[in-house]
Short mmCIF file of C-alpha atoms and ligand atoms in Angstrom, two decimals:
data_model
loop_
_atom_site.label_atom_id
_atom_site.label_comp_id
_atom_site.label_asym_id
_atom_site.label_seq_id
_atom_site.Cartn_x
_atom_site.Cartn_y
_atom_site.Cartn_z
CA MET A 1 21.27 -11.35 -23.98
CA GLN A 2 20.10 -8.42 -26.04
CA LEU A 3 19.86 -5.20 -24.07
CA TYR A 4 17.00 -2.80 -24.60
CA LYS A 5 18.28 -0.16 -22.26
CA ASN A 6 17.33 2.60 -24.66
CA GLN A 7 13.70 2.01 -23.67
CA ASP A 8 12.77 4.80 -21.29
CA ILE A 9 10.40 3.47 -18.68
CA LYS A 10 8.12 5.70 -16.67
CA ILE A 11 6.73 4.37 -13.39
CA TYR A 12 3.82 5.80 -11.45
CA ASN A 13 5.31 6.51 -8.04
CA SER A 14 2.75 6.50 -5.22
CA LEU A 15 5.10 8.70 -3.22
CA SER A 16 4.92 11.62 -5.67
CA GLY A 17 1.57 10.73 -7.22
CA LYS A 18 3.21 11.10 -10.67
CA LYS A 19 4.68 9.03 -13.44
CA GLU A 20 8.44 9.44 -13.15
CA PRO A 21 11.31 8.40 -15.44
CA PHE A 22 12.79 5.18 -14.08
CA GLN A 23 16.40 5.58 -13.08
CA THR A 24 18.06 2.74 -11.21
CA ILE A 25 20.44 3.34 -8.32
CA THR A 26 23.10 1.14 -9.91
CA ASP A 27 23.26 1.12 -13.68
CA GLY A 28 21.78 -2.09 -15.06
CA TYR A 29 20.59 -3.43 -11.70
CA VAL A 30 17.15 -3.30 -10.09
CA GLY A 31 16.31 -4.12 -6.47
CA MET A 32 12.62 -4.84 -6.03
CA TYR A 33 10.79 -5.86 -2.86
CA VAL A 34 7.14 -6.99 -2.81
CA CYS A 35 5.17 -7.78 0.33
CA GLY A 36 4.29 -11.47 0.18
CA PRO A 37 1.35 -13.40 1.58
CA THR A 38 0.49 -14.17 5.17
CA VAL A 39 0.37 -17.94 4.99
CA TYR A 40 -2.60 -18.77 7.20
CA SER A 41 -5.12 -19.73 4.52
CA HIS A 42 -5.47 -20.33 0.78
CA VAL A 43 -4.56 -17.41 -1.44
CA HIS A 44 -7.53 -15.92 -3.24
CA LEU A 45 -7.56 -14.47 -6.73
CA GLY A 46 -7.16 -10.94 -5.39
CA ASN A 47 -3.80 -11.91 -3.91
CA VAL A 48 -2.93 -13.63 -7.18
CA ARG A 49 -3.68 -10.46 -9.13
CA THR A 50 -1.32 -8.34 -7.03
CA PHE A 51 1.52 -10.84 -7.30
CA MET A 52 0.82 -11.24 -11.02
CA SER A 53 1.20 -7.49 -11.55
CA PHE A 54 4.68 -7.63 -10.04
CA ASP A 55 5.52 -10.84 -11.90
CA MET A 56 4.80 -8.89 -15.08
CA VAL A 57 7.00 -5.98 -13.92
CA PHE A 58 9.78 -8.46 -13.04
CA ARG A 59 9.43 -10.13 -16.45
CA TYR A 60 9.57 -6.86 -18.39
CA LEU A 61 12.57 -5.49 -16.50
CA LYS A 62 14.40 -8.78 -17.03
CA HIS A 63 13.46 -8.73 -20.69
CA LEU A 64 15.00 -5.27 -21.01
CA GLY A 65 18.24 -6.76 -19.75
CA TYR A 66 18.25 -5.48 -16.18
CA LYS A 67 19.72 -7.74 -13.54
CA VAL A 68 16.79 -7.79 -11.14
CA ARG A 69 16.96 -8.99 -7.56
CA TYR A 70 13.34 -9.59 -6.72
CA VAL A 71 12.63 -10.23 -3.05
CA ARG A 72 9.15 -11.37 -2.05
CA ASN A 73 8.72 -12.40 1.57
CA ILE A 74 6.55 -14.94 3.31
CA THR A 75 4.81 -13.58 6.41
CA ASP A 76 4.80 -16.46 8.86
CA ALA A 77 4.79 -14.54 12.16
CA GLY A 78 3.64 -11.31 13.70
CA HIS A 79 0.58 -10.53 11.57
CA LEU A 80 -2.31 -10.06 13.99
CA GLU A 81 -6.00 -10.17 13.20
CA ASN A 82 -7.41 -7.01 11.60
CA ASP A 83 -3.82 -5.93 10.86
CA ALA A 84 -3.84 -4.49 14.39
CA ASP A 85 -1.42 -4.41 17.34
CA GLU A 86 -3.79 -6.27 19.65
CA GLY A 87 -5.53 -9.58 19.12
CA GLU A 88 -4.58 -13.04 18.03
CA ASP A 89 -1.87 -13.92 15.52
CA LYS A 90 -3.55 -15.09 12.28
CA ILE A 91 -1.33 -18.18 12.02
CA THR A 92 -1.58 -19.10 15.70
CA LYS A 93 -5.36 -18.82 15.53
CA LYS A 94 -5.54 -21.19 12.58
CA ALA A 95 -3.19 -23.62 14.37
CA ARG A 96 -5.40 -23.54 17.47
CA LEU A 97 -8.57 -24.14 15.45
CA GLU A 98 -7.07 -27.04 13.51
CA GLU A 99 -5.08 -28.41 16.48
CA ILE A 100 -1.81 -28.43 14.58
CA GLU A 101 1.52 -26.65 15.00
CA PRO A 102 1.73 -23.06 13.66
CA MET A 103 4.59 -24.21 11.45
CA GLU A 104 2.30 -26.86 9.95
CA VAL A 105 -0.09 -24.08 9.00
CA VAL A 106 2.80 -22.13 7.50
CA GLN A 107 4.07 -25.13 5.55
CA ARG A 108 0.65 -26.09 4.20
CA TYR A 109 -0.21 -22.65 2.89
CA THR A 110 3.28 -21.85 1.64
CA VAL A 111 3.18 -25.00 -0.49
CA ASP A 112 -0.34 -24.09 -1.63
CA PHE A 113 0.82 -20.57 -2.53
CA HIS A 114 3.70 -21.91 -4.61
CA ASN A 115 1.49 -24.46 -6.35
CA ILE A 116 -1.02 -21.78 -7.33
CA LEU A 117 1.67 -19.42 -8.55
CA ASN A 118 3.24 -22.22 -10.61
CA THR A 119 -0.13 -22.95 -12.15
CA PHE A 120 -0.31 -19.34 -13.30
CA ASN A 121 3.22 -19.52 -14.70
CA PHE A 122 4.86 -17.10 -12.27
CA LEU A 123 8.61 -16.74 -12.25
CA PRO A 124 10.08 -17.50 -8.83
CA PRO A 125 11.48 -14.43 -7.04
CA SER A 126 15.23 -14.25 -6.52
CA ILE A 127 14.89 -14.52 -2.73
CA GLU A 128 11.84 -15.52 -0.70
CA PRO A 129 12.72 -14.81 2.93
CA THR A 130 10.50 -15.62 5.90
CA ALA A 131 9.76 -13.46 8.92
CA THR A 132 10.60 -16.32 11.33
CA GLY A 133 13.98 -16.72 9.63
CA HIS A 134 14.87 -13.10 10.39
CA ILE A 135 14.04 -12.61 14.06
CA ILE A 136 17.64 -11.64 14.92
CA GLU A 137 17.68 -8.96 12.22
CA GLN A 138 14.37 -7.62 13.52
CA ILE A 139 15.63 -7.46 17.11
CA GLU A 140 18.76 -5.60 15.94
CA LEU A 141 16.56 -3.13 14.04
CA ILE A 142 14.44 -2.46 17.13
CA LYS A 143 17.57 -1.83 19.21
CA THR A 144 18.71 0.78 16.67
CA ILE A 145 15.30 2.45 16.59
CA ILE A 146 15.29 2.65 20.41
CA ASP A 147 18.90 3.95 20.45
CA ASN A 148 17.96 6.64 17.95
CA GLY A 149 15.13 7.77 20.23
CA PHE A 150 12.16 6.61 18.17
CA GLY A 151 11.13 3.49 20.11
CA TYR A 152 10.14 2.88 23.74
CA GLU A 153 9.49 -0.17 25.87
CA VAL A 154 6.42 -0.70 28.06
CA ASN A 155 5.76 -3.97 29.92
CA GLY A 156 7.97 -6.03 27.63
CA SER A 157 6.56 -4.62 24.40
CA VAL A 158 8.27 -2.01 22.23
CA TYR A 159 6.42 0.67 20.28
CA PHE A 160 7.39 3.13 17.60
CA ASP A 161 6.92 6.71 18.77
CA VAL A 162 5.02 8.20 15.85
CA HIS A 163 4.62 11.64 17.47
CA LYS A 164 8.33 11.96 18.19
CA TYR A 165 9.12 10.79 14.66
CA ASN A 166 6.75 13.29 13.14
CA GLU A 167 8.57 16.18 14.82
CA THR A 168 11.47 15.77 12.40
CA ASN A 169 9.90 13.60 9.68
CA ASN A 170 6.66 13.34 7.82
CA TYR A 171 4.52 10.43 9.01
CA GLY A 172 1.92 10.19 6.25
CA ILE A 173 4.26 11.08 3.39
CA LEU A 174 3.17 8.04 1.35
CA SER A 175 -0.50 7.72 2.23
CA LYS A 176 -1.00 11.51 2.21
CA ARG A 177 -2.44 11.43 5.71
CA LYS A 178 -1.84 14.00 8.38
CA LEU A 179 -1.00 13.01 11.94
CA GLU A 180 -3.57 15.52 13.27
CA ASP A 181 -6.31 13.79 11.29
CA LEU A 182 -5.16 10.39 12.51
CA ILE A 183 -5.25 11.64 16.10
CA HIS A 184 -8.74 12.94 15.54
CA ASN A 185 -9.92 9.64 14.05
CA THR A 186 -8.32 7.16 16.45
CA ARG A 187 -8.57 8.85 19.88
CA GLU A 188 -11.65 6.98 21.00
CA LEU A 189 -10.61 3.51 19.86
CA ASP A 190 -7.57 2.49 21.82
CA GLY A 191 -8.39 2.74 25.53
CA GLN A 192 -6.35 0.23 27.49
CA SER A 193 -3.19 0.05 25.40
CA ASP A 194 0.34 0.49 26.76
CA LYS A 195 1.10 2.90 23.95
CA LYS A 196 1.91 6.54 24.62
CA ASN A 197 -0.34 7.42 21.73
CA PRO A 198 -2.83 5.32 19.78
CA GLN A 199 -1.01 6.11 16.51
CA ASP A 200 2.17 4.39 17.75
CA PHE A 201 2.68 0.91 16.36
CA ALA A 202 4.25 -2.25 17.74
CA LEU A 203 7.84 -3.18 16.96
CA TRP A 204 7.89 -6.03 19.47
CA LYS A 205 5.02 -7.62 21.39
CA LYS A 206 5.35 -9.51 24.65
CA ALA A 207 3.65 -12.88 24.14
CA GLU A 208 0.65 -13.78 26.25
CA PRO A 209 1.06 -17.22 27.94
CA GLN A 210 -1.11 -18.92 25.28
CA HIS A 211 0.82 -17.39 22.36
CA ILE A 212 2.86 -20.26 20.94
CA MET A 213 5.05 -18.43 18.42
CA ARG A 214 7.58 -16.63 20.61
CA TRP A 215 11.26 -15.77 20.69
CA PRO A 216 13.57 -14.43 23.41
CA SER A 217 14.54 -10.77 23.16
CA PRO A 218 16.03 -8.10 25.44
CA TRP A 219 12.48 -6.96 26.27
CA SER A 220 10.44 -10.15 26.68
CA ASP A 221 9.66 -13.53 25.19
CA GLY A 222 7.54 -12.33 22.33
CA PHE A 223 7.28 -11.72 18.62
CA PRO A 224 8.00 -8.92 16.13
CA GLY A 225 5.46 -6.43 14.81
CA TRP A 226 4.19 -7.07 11.31
CA HIS A 227 5.63 -3.92 9.69
CA LEU A 228 9.10 -4.63 10.98
CA GLU A 229 9.78 -7.82 9.03
CA CYS A 230 9.61 -6.07 5.68
CA THR A 231 12.08 -3.39 6.77
CA ALA A 232 14.44 -6.04 8.14
CA MET A 233 14.29 -8.28 5.08
CA SER A 234 14.21 -5.63 2.36
CA THR A 235 17.25 -3.83 3.74
CA LYS A 236 19.12 -7.08 4.43
CA TYR A 237 18.88 -8.19 0.81
CA LEU A 238 18.55 -4.93 -1.10
CA GLY A 239 20.36 -2.37 1.07
CA ASN A 240 19.09 0.61 3.05
CA HIS A 241 17.92 2.31 -0.12
CA PHE A 242 16.63 0.38 -3.12
CA ASP A 243 14.72 0.88 -6.36
CA ILE A 244 11.17 -0.51 -6.21
CA HIS A 245 8.83 -1.51 -3.40
CA GLY A 246 5.49 -3.03 -4.34
CA GLY A 247 2.35 -4.37 -2.77
CA GLY A 248 -1.41 -4.13 -2.92
CA MET A 249 -3.06 -0.73 -2.55
CA ASP A 250 -4.46 -1.76 0.83
CA LEU A 251 -0.93 -2.02 2.24
CA LYS A 252 -0.10 1.65 1.62
CA PHE A 253 -1.36 2.54 5.07
CA PRO A 254 -0.34 1.66 7.67
CA HIS A 255 2.06 -1.07 6.50
CA HIS A 256 4.17 0.82 3.97
CA GLU A 257 3.91 4.12 5.81
CA CYS A 258 5.37 2.34 8.85
CA GLU A 259 8.13 0.78 6.75
CA ILE A 260 9.21 4.26 5.65
CA ALA A 261 9.14 5.49 9.26
CA GLN A 262 11.16 2.51 10.53
CA ASN A 263 13.77 2.94 7.83
CA GLN A 264 14.11 6.66 8.44
CA ALA A 265 14.34 6.05 12.18
CA ALA A 266 16.90 3.23 11.92
CA LYS A 267 18.92 4.13 8.83
CA GLY A 268 18.32 7.85 8.48
CA GLN A 269 16.94 7.54 4.97
CA SER A 270 13.80 6.74 3.08
CA PRO A 271 14.05 3.14 1.86
CA VAL A 272 12.67 3.29 -1.64
CA ASN A 273 12.80 5.36 -4.83
CA TYR A 274 9.61 4.03 -6.48
CA TRP A 275 6.60 2.86 -4.48
CA MET A 276 4.25 0.87 -6.68
CA HIS A 277 0.75 -0.13 -5.62
CA ALA A 278 -1.40 -2.64 -7.46
CA ASN A 279 -5.13 -2.11 -7.39
CA MET A 280 -7.76 -4.46 -6.05
CA LEU A 281 -9.62 -7.31 -7.66
CA GLU A 282 -13.34 -7.21 -7.02
CA LEU A 283 -16.00 -9.86 -7.20
CA ASN A 284 -19.50 -8.64 -7.95
CA GLY A 285 -18.43 -5.04 -7.44
CA GLN A 286 -16.95 -5.63 -3.98
CA ARG A 287 -13.33 -6.04 -3.02
CA MET A 288 -12.23 -9.64 -2.75
CA SER A 289 -11.20 -10.18 0.83
CA LYS A 290 -10.65 -13.07 3.21
CA SER A 291 -12.26 -11.22 6.09
CA THR A 292 -15.59 -10.59 4.36
CA GLY A 293 -15.64 -13.98 2.63
CA ASN A 294 -16.23 -12.31 -0.76
CA ILE A 295 -13.67 -14.53 -2.41
CA ILE A 296 -13.17 -17.07 -5.10
CA ASN A 297 -10.18 -19.37 -4.82
CA PRO A 298 -8.02 -20.02 -7.85
CA THR A 299 -8.82 -23.74 -7.75
CA GLU A 300 -12.55 -23.03 -7.77
CA LEU A 301 -12.17 -20.89 -10.87
CA LEU A 302 -9.81 -23.34 -12.58
CA THR A 303 -12.07 -26.34 -11.99
CA GLY A 304 -15.38 -24.56 -12.46
CA HIS A 305 -16.51 -25.84 -9.04
CA ASN A 306 -18.10 -22.67 -7.78
CA ASP A 307 -21.50 -21.07 -7.84
CA LYS A 308 -20.33 -17.78 -9.36
CA MET A 309 -19.11 -18.70 -12.85
CA SER A 310 -20.72 -20.73 -15.60
CA LYS A 311 -17.63 -22.78 -16.41
CA ALA A 312 -13.96 -23.46 -15.73
CA TYR A 313 -11.24 -21.17 -17.10
CA SER A 314 -7.64 -22.02 -17.88
CA PRO A 315 -4.79 -20.28 -16.01
CA SER A 316 -3.72 -18.40 -19.14
CA VAL A 317 -7.23 -17.11 -19.80
CA ILE A 318 -7.38 -15.81 -16.22
CA ARG A 319 -3.93 -14.30 -16.63
CA PHE A 320 -4.94 -12.71 -19.94
CA PHE A 321 -8.08 -11.32 -18.30
CA MET A 322 -5.98 -9.74 -15.55
CA MET A 323 -3.43 -8.35 -18.01
CA GLN A 324 -6.23 -6.72 -20.01
CA ALA A 325 -6.60 -4.27 -17.13
CA GLY A 326 -3.88 -1.85 -16.04
CA TYR A 327 -2.36 -2.82 -12.71
CA ARG A 328 -3.49 0.48 -11.17
CA SER A 329 -7.15 0.00 -12.12
CA VAL A 330 -9.76 -1.76 -10.07
CA LEU A 331 -10.81 -4.95 -11.86
CA ASP A 332 -14.13 -6.73 -11.39
CA LEU A 333 -14.00 -10.49 -11.92
CA THR A 334 -17.07 -11.50 -13.89
CA ASP A 335 -18.14 -14.49 -15.93
CA ALA A 336 -18.85 -12.25 -18.94
CA GLY A 337 -15.41 -10.64 -18.65
CA LEU A 338 -13.66 -14.02 -18.46
CA GLN A 339 -15.65 -15.33 -21.41
CA SER A 340 -14.69 -12.41 -23.58
CA SER A 341 -11.03 -12.76 -22.53
CA GLU A 342 -11.20 -16.43 -23.43
CA LYS A 343 -12.46 -15.58 -26.92
CA GLY A 344 -9.83 -12.89 -27.37
CA PHE A 345 -7.02 -15.06 -26.11
CA ASN A 346 -8.00 -17.95 -28.36
CA ARG A 347 -8.08 -15.57 -31.31
CA LEU A 348 -4.56 -14.43 -30.43
CA LEU A 349 -3.29 -18.01 -30.09
CA GLU A 350 -4.87 -19.03 -33.40
CA ALA A 351 -3.11 -16.13 -35.11
CA ILE A 352 0.22 -17.04 -33.48
CA LYS A 353 -0.12 -20.57 -34.88
CA GLU A 354 -0.44 -19.05 -38.36
CA LEU A 355 2.85 -17.17 -38.00
CA ASP A 356 4.94 -20.11 -39.20
CA THR A 357 2.84 -20.51 -42.31
CA LEU A 358 3.37 -16.93 -43.51
CA SER A 359 5.65 -16.46 -46.50
CA PRO A 360 7.93 -13.45 -46.86
CA SER A 361 7.80 -11.15 -49.82
CA LYS A 362 10.35 -8.89 -51.55
CA ILE A 363 8.75 -5.74 -50.25
CA ALA A 364 7.22 -4.77 -46.94
CA THR A 365 3.96 -2.85 -46.93
CA LEU A 366 3.65 -2.87 -43.13
CA ASP A 367 5.96 -0.83 -40.88
CA ILE A 368 6.80 -3.52 -38.33
CA GLU A 369 9.50 -1.54 -36.54
CA SER A 370 7.06 1.22 -35.69
CA TRP A 371 4.46 -1.35 -34.50
CA LYS A 372 7.15 -3.02 -32.38
CA GLN A 373 8.12 0.30 -30.79
CA LYS A 374 4.45 0.90 -29.97
CA CYS A 375 4.46 -2.35 -27.99
CA TYR A 376 7.51 -1.17 -26.07
CA ASP A 377 6.04 2.30 -25.60
CA ALA A 378 2.95 0.75 -24.01
CA MET A 379 5.05 -1.19 -21.51
CA ASN A 380 7.37 1.76 -20.95
CA ASP A 381 4.34 3.82 -19.96
CA ASP A 382 3.98 2.44 -16.43
CA PHE A 383 3.55 -1.15 -17.71
CA ASN A 384 0.40 -0.44 -19.68
CA THR A 385 -0.55 -4.04 -20.51
CA PRO A 386 -4.06 -3.24 -21.90
CA ILE A 387 -2.52 -1.00 -24.57
CA LEU A 388 0.12 -3.62 -25.30
CA ILE A 389 -2.65 -6.18 -25.80
CA ALA A 390 -4.47 -3.78 -28.14
CA HIS A 391 -1.26 -3.69 -30.25
CA LEU A 392 -1.11 -7.48 -30.16
CA PHE A 393 -4.62 -7.54 -31.62
CA ASP A 394 -3.35 -5.24 -34.38
CA ALA A 395 -0.79 -7.95 -35.02
CA VAL A 396 -3.61 -10.49 -35.38
CA LYS A 397 -5.08 -8.23 -38.04
CA PHE A 398 -1.68 -8.01 -39.81
CA ILE A 399 -1.30 -11.80 -39.74
CA ASN A 400 -4.65 -12.21 -41.45
CA GLN A 401 -3.78 -9.51 -44.00
CA ILE A 402 -0.44 -11.14 -44.81
CA LYS A 403 -2.25 -14.45 -45.17
CA ASP A 404 -4.78 -13.07 -47.64
CA GLY A 405 -2.06 -11.20 -49.50
CA SER A 406 -3.32 -7.67 -48.87
CA GLN A 407 -0.14 -6.84 -46.88
CA SER A 408 3.40 -8.20 -47.02
CA LEU A 409 6.66 -8.39 -45.08
CA THR A 410 10.25 -9.12 -46.04
CA THR A 411 12.10 -12.06 -44.51
CA THR A 412 13.84 -9.84 -41.95
CA ASP A 413 10.64 -8.03 -41.00
CA LEU A 414 8.75 -11.27 -40.71
CA GLU A 415 11.39 -12.65 -38.31
CA SER A 416 11.27 -9.49 -36.22
CA PHE A 417 7.46 -9.62 -36.22
CA LYS A 418 7.42 -13.25 -34.99
CA THR A 419 10.03 -12.66 -32.30
CA THR A 420 8.24 -9.57 -31.01
CA ILE A 421 4.85 -11.30 -30.75
CA ASN A 422 6.32 -14.34 -29.02
CA THR A 423 8.37 -12.17 -26.67
CA PHE A 424 5.45 -10.06 -25.51
CA VAL A 425 2.86 -12.84 -25.31
CA PHE A 426 4.93 -15.55 -23.65
CA GLU A 427 7.96 -13.92 -22.05
CA VAL A 428 6.60 -10.56 -20.88
CA LEU A 429 2.90 -11.28 -20.25
CA GLY A 430 3.77 -14.80 -19.06
CA LEU A 431 0.96 -16.48 -21.01
CA THR A 432 1.19 -20.07 -22.21
CA ASN A 433 -0.50 -21.67 -25.17
CA VAL A 434 -2.08 -24.33 -22.98
CA THR A 435 -5.83 -23.89 -22.86
CA GLU A 436 -6.76 -27.57 -22.72
CA ALA A 437 -6.81 -27.86 -18.94
CA ALA A 438 -10.00 -25.91 -18.68
CA SER A 439 -11.65 -27.53 -21.65
CA GLU A 440 -10.93 -31.02 -20.23
CA THR A 441 -12.42 -29.93 -16.94
CA ASN A 442 -15.40 -28.47 -18.73
CA THR A 443 -15.93 -31.72 -20.62
CA LEU A 444 -15.83 -33.64 -17.34
CA ALA A 445 -18.20 -31.15 -15.70
CA GLY A 446 -20.59 -31.50 -18.63
CA ALA A 447 -20.63 -35.30 -18.33
CA VAL A 448 -21.01 -35.36 -14.54
CA ASN A 449 -23.74 -32.73 -14.63
CA LEU A 450 -25.64 -34.91 -17.08
CA LEU A 451 -25.36 -37.86 -14.66
CA ILE A 452 -26.53 -35.63 -11.82
CA LYS A 453 -29.58 -34.73 -13.89
CA LEU A 454 -30.33 -38.39 -14.67
CA ARG A 455 -29.98 -39.22 -10.98
CA GLN A 456 -32.46 -36.46 -10.09
CA GLU A 457 -34.91 -37.88 -12.61
CA ALA A 458 -34.42 -41.38 -11.17
CA ARG A 459 -35.15 -40.07 -7.69
CA ALA A 460 -38.21 -38.19 -8.88
CA ASN A 461 -39.44 -41.50 -10.33
CA LYS A 462 -38.62 -43.23 -7.02
CA ASN A 463 -36.03 -45.37 -8.80
CA PHE A 464 -33.64 -45.25 -5.83
CA ALA A 465 -31.67 -48.27 -6.99
CA LEU A 466 -30.59 -46.33 -10.09
CA SER A 467 -29.95 -43.09 -8.26
CA ASP A 468 -27.73 -44.90 -5.71
CA GLN A 469 -25.95 -46.76 -8.47
CA ILE A 470 -25.06 -43.48 -10.20
CA ARG A 471 -23.75 -42.02 -6.94
CA ASP A 472 -21.76 -45.13 -5.96
CA GLU A 473 -20.21 -45.76 -9.34
CA LEU A 474 -19.19 -42.13 -9.67
CA LEU A 475 -17.56 -42.40 -6.25
CA GLU A 476 -15.65 -45.47 -7.40
CA ALA A 477 -14.45 -43.43 -10.36
CA GLY A 478 -13.18 -40.78 -7.90
CA ILE A 479 -16.08 -38.32 -8.24
CA GLN A 480 -18.01 -37.52 -5.10
CA LEU A 481 -21.53 -36.06 -5.26
CA LYS A 482 -22.65 -33.69 -2.53
CA ASP A 483 -26.34 -33.02 -2.01
CA SER A 484 -27.42 -29.77 -0.41
CA ARG A 485 -30.47 -27.54 -0.33
CA ASP A 486 -29.15 -25.69 -3.38
CA GLY A 487 -28.83 -28.88 -5.44
CA THR A 488 -26.06 -31.36 -6.13
CA SER A 489 -22.43 -30.46 -6.69
CA PHE A 490 -19.40 -32.69 -7.16
CA SER A 491 -15.74 -32.87 -6.32
CA VAL A 492 -12.96 -34.87 -7.91
CA ASN A 493 -10.95 -36.83 -5.33
P1 LIG B 1 -2.28 -10.87 2.60
O1 LIG B 1 -1.91 -12.33 2.48
O2 LIG B 1 -3.65 -10.65 3.09
O3 LIG B 1 -1.23 -10.12 3.41
O4 LIG B 1 -2.26 -10.26 1.13
C1 LIG B 1 -1.25 -10.51 0.19
C2 LIG B 1 -1.28 -9.47 -0.92
O5 LIG B 1 -2.52 -9.53 -1.63
C3 LIG B 1 -1.14 -8.03 -0.44
O6 LIG B 1 -0.24 -7.35 -1.29
C4 LIG B 1 -2.54 -7.46 -0.58
O7 LIG B 1 -2.51 -6.09 -0.84
C5 LIG B 1 -3.04 -8.21 -1.78
N1 LIG B 1 -4.51 -8.27 -1.85
C6 LIG B 1 -5.39 -8.60 -0.88
N2 LIG B 1 -6.68 -8.52 -1.33
C7 LIG B 1 -6.61 -8.15 -2.64
C8 LIG B 1 -7.58 -7.92 -3.68
N3 LIG B 1 -8.88 -8.05 -3.48
N4 LIG B 1 -7.11 -7.54 -4.91
C9 LIG B 1 -5.79 -7.42 -5.14
N5 LIG B 1 -4.83 -7.63 -4.21
C10 LIG B 1 -5.22 -7.99 -2.98
ZN1 LIG B 2 5.40 -5.83 3.81
#
């Protein structure tokens, strides 16, 4: 494999608030941990965006020739409602509501997560560990934190002593919060807790009798705190100190702040050199979130079966749309935005198809090496995909100019040009040249919507025999109509 180590990457480090030159701990190797999903429901496109940002980082680092160990966990235990230390476990709650085993919930949504990520052409991480598979490691970590004087047990639960920790460390170093402010803001909220202080967080929770997911421990039959799993799994597979830790912006506090505290308390060192945080996807100007219900599921967007967009979009168009924004910017998902990405992406694909028809010339009038370096410079600048895409559109212009003879390239330059475009579009941005999926779906939607209209007309004319025939024959063909107050929609069985 060709090495591009002479590319100097700068990464925006949330810890310092600055772009810093990227220097790996071991030459040529990168250890990267990204907080994975809590598998209690379908992933929404906001989740997809965060994981896509790190898929792109993984792809670029691999392209440069680094040996990357990318660990992305599955949270299948310990994550309570509202990300709090009290309340019901998200997975257990779903299991209770659906009357199935918690592990059935976990299996269903893990499979769903993988299917969605495959649809969007994600590379699999190197290791995908689960919280339930690392209970022993978490218990060992708690023992060390207690031994080092930073954890205490009350009634079978163990808490991290944030005040004690802050005497010799800086709790708030990542999120730029001050413990005094946190004390001021949380004093009222946490009345009947066993904690010494409301800012303390759970390392181990004693399970209530109805809590099904439980494991034996020196303190009680219970379950680990949510923050602990990431410290246990990241250090197990990447060591006590590794290169990159990523996640969505919303995880910076308390989740990542607590990971730093746990690592300092257990291992005497900060875990990570570069903390990277991906920004949020919004829908209609508001953050996409499971708890508020302001979400659109990937399948709804891919099939066009939703009331927010005018049509279906292909996975690569959605990916292109997301890559047109920097990973640190907020991105609003809109129909107009997706439509313009679709046009742009199709233009790019059309131009790529022309590449093989271009003939070389004896002289080059375009400086392809400098254009190529601009593409690298964009990615080297904290993975600036929007600028990279702007350079790819310059390439579209060049292709058209070479075609009409106003510019030319030599054989060698033309080869380098082709390789660079293909590398950035398909290998680094992870796009594919398949756009048919959405157009097929759109054709189907067009046809079914026409039948729905004819059925409405039949009903209006009291021709119920015809309206029933349309419904029944569509059902036989695997298309189910659903009538509601807002009109008729359909699903494909
Ligand atoms: P969860 O399954 O809720 O733990 O979330 C999985 C990942 O998705 C985390 O890294 C979150 O930060 C991220 N995430 C959640 N909501 C959004 C959003 N609206 N936009 C981008 N990322 C999100
Ligand atoms: Zn995590």
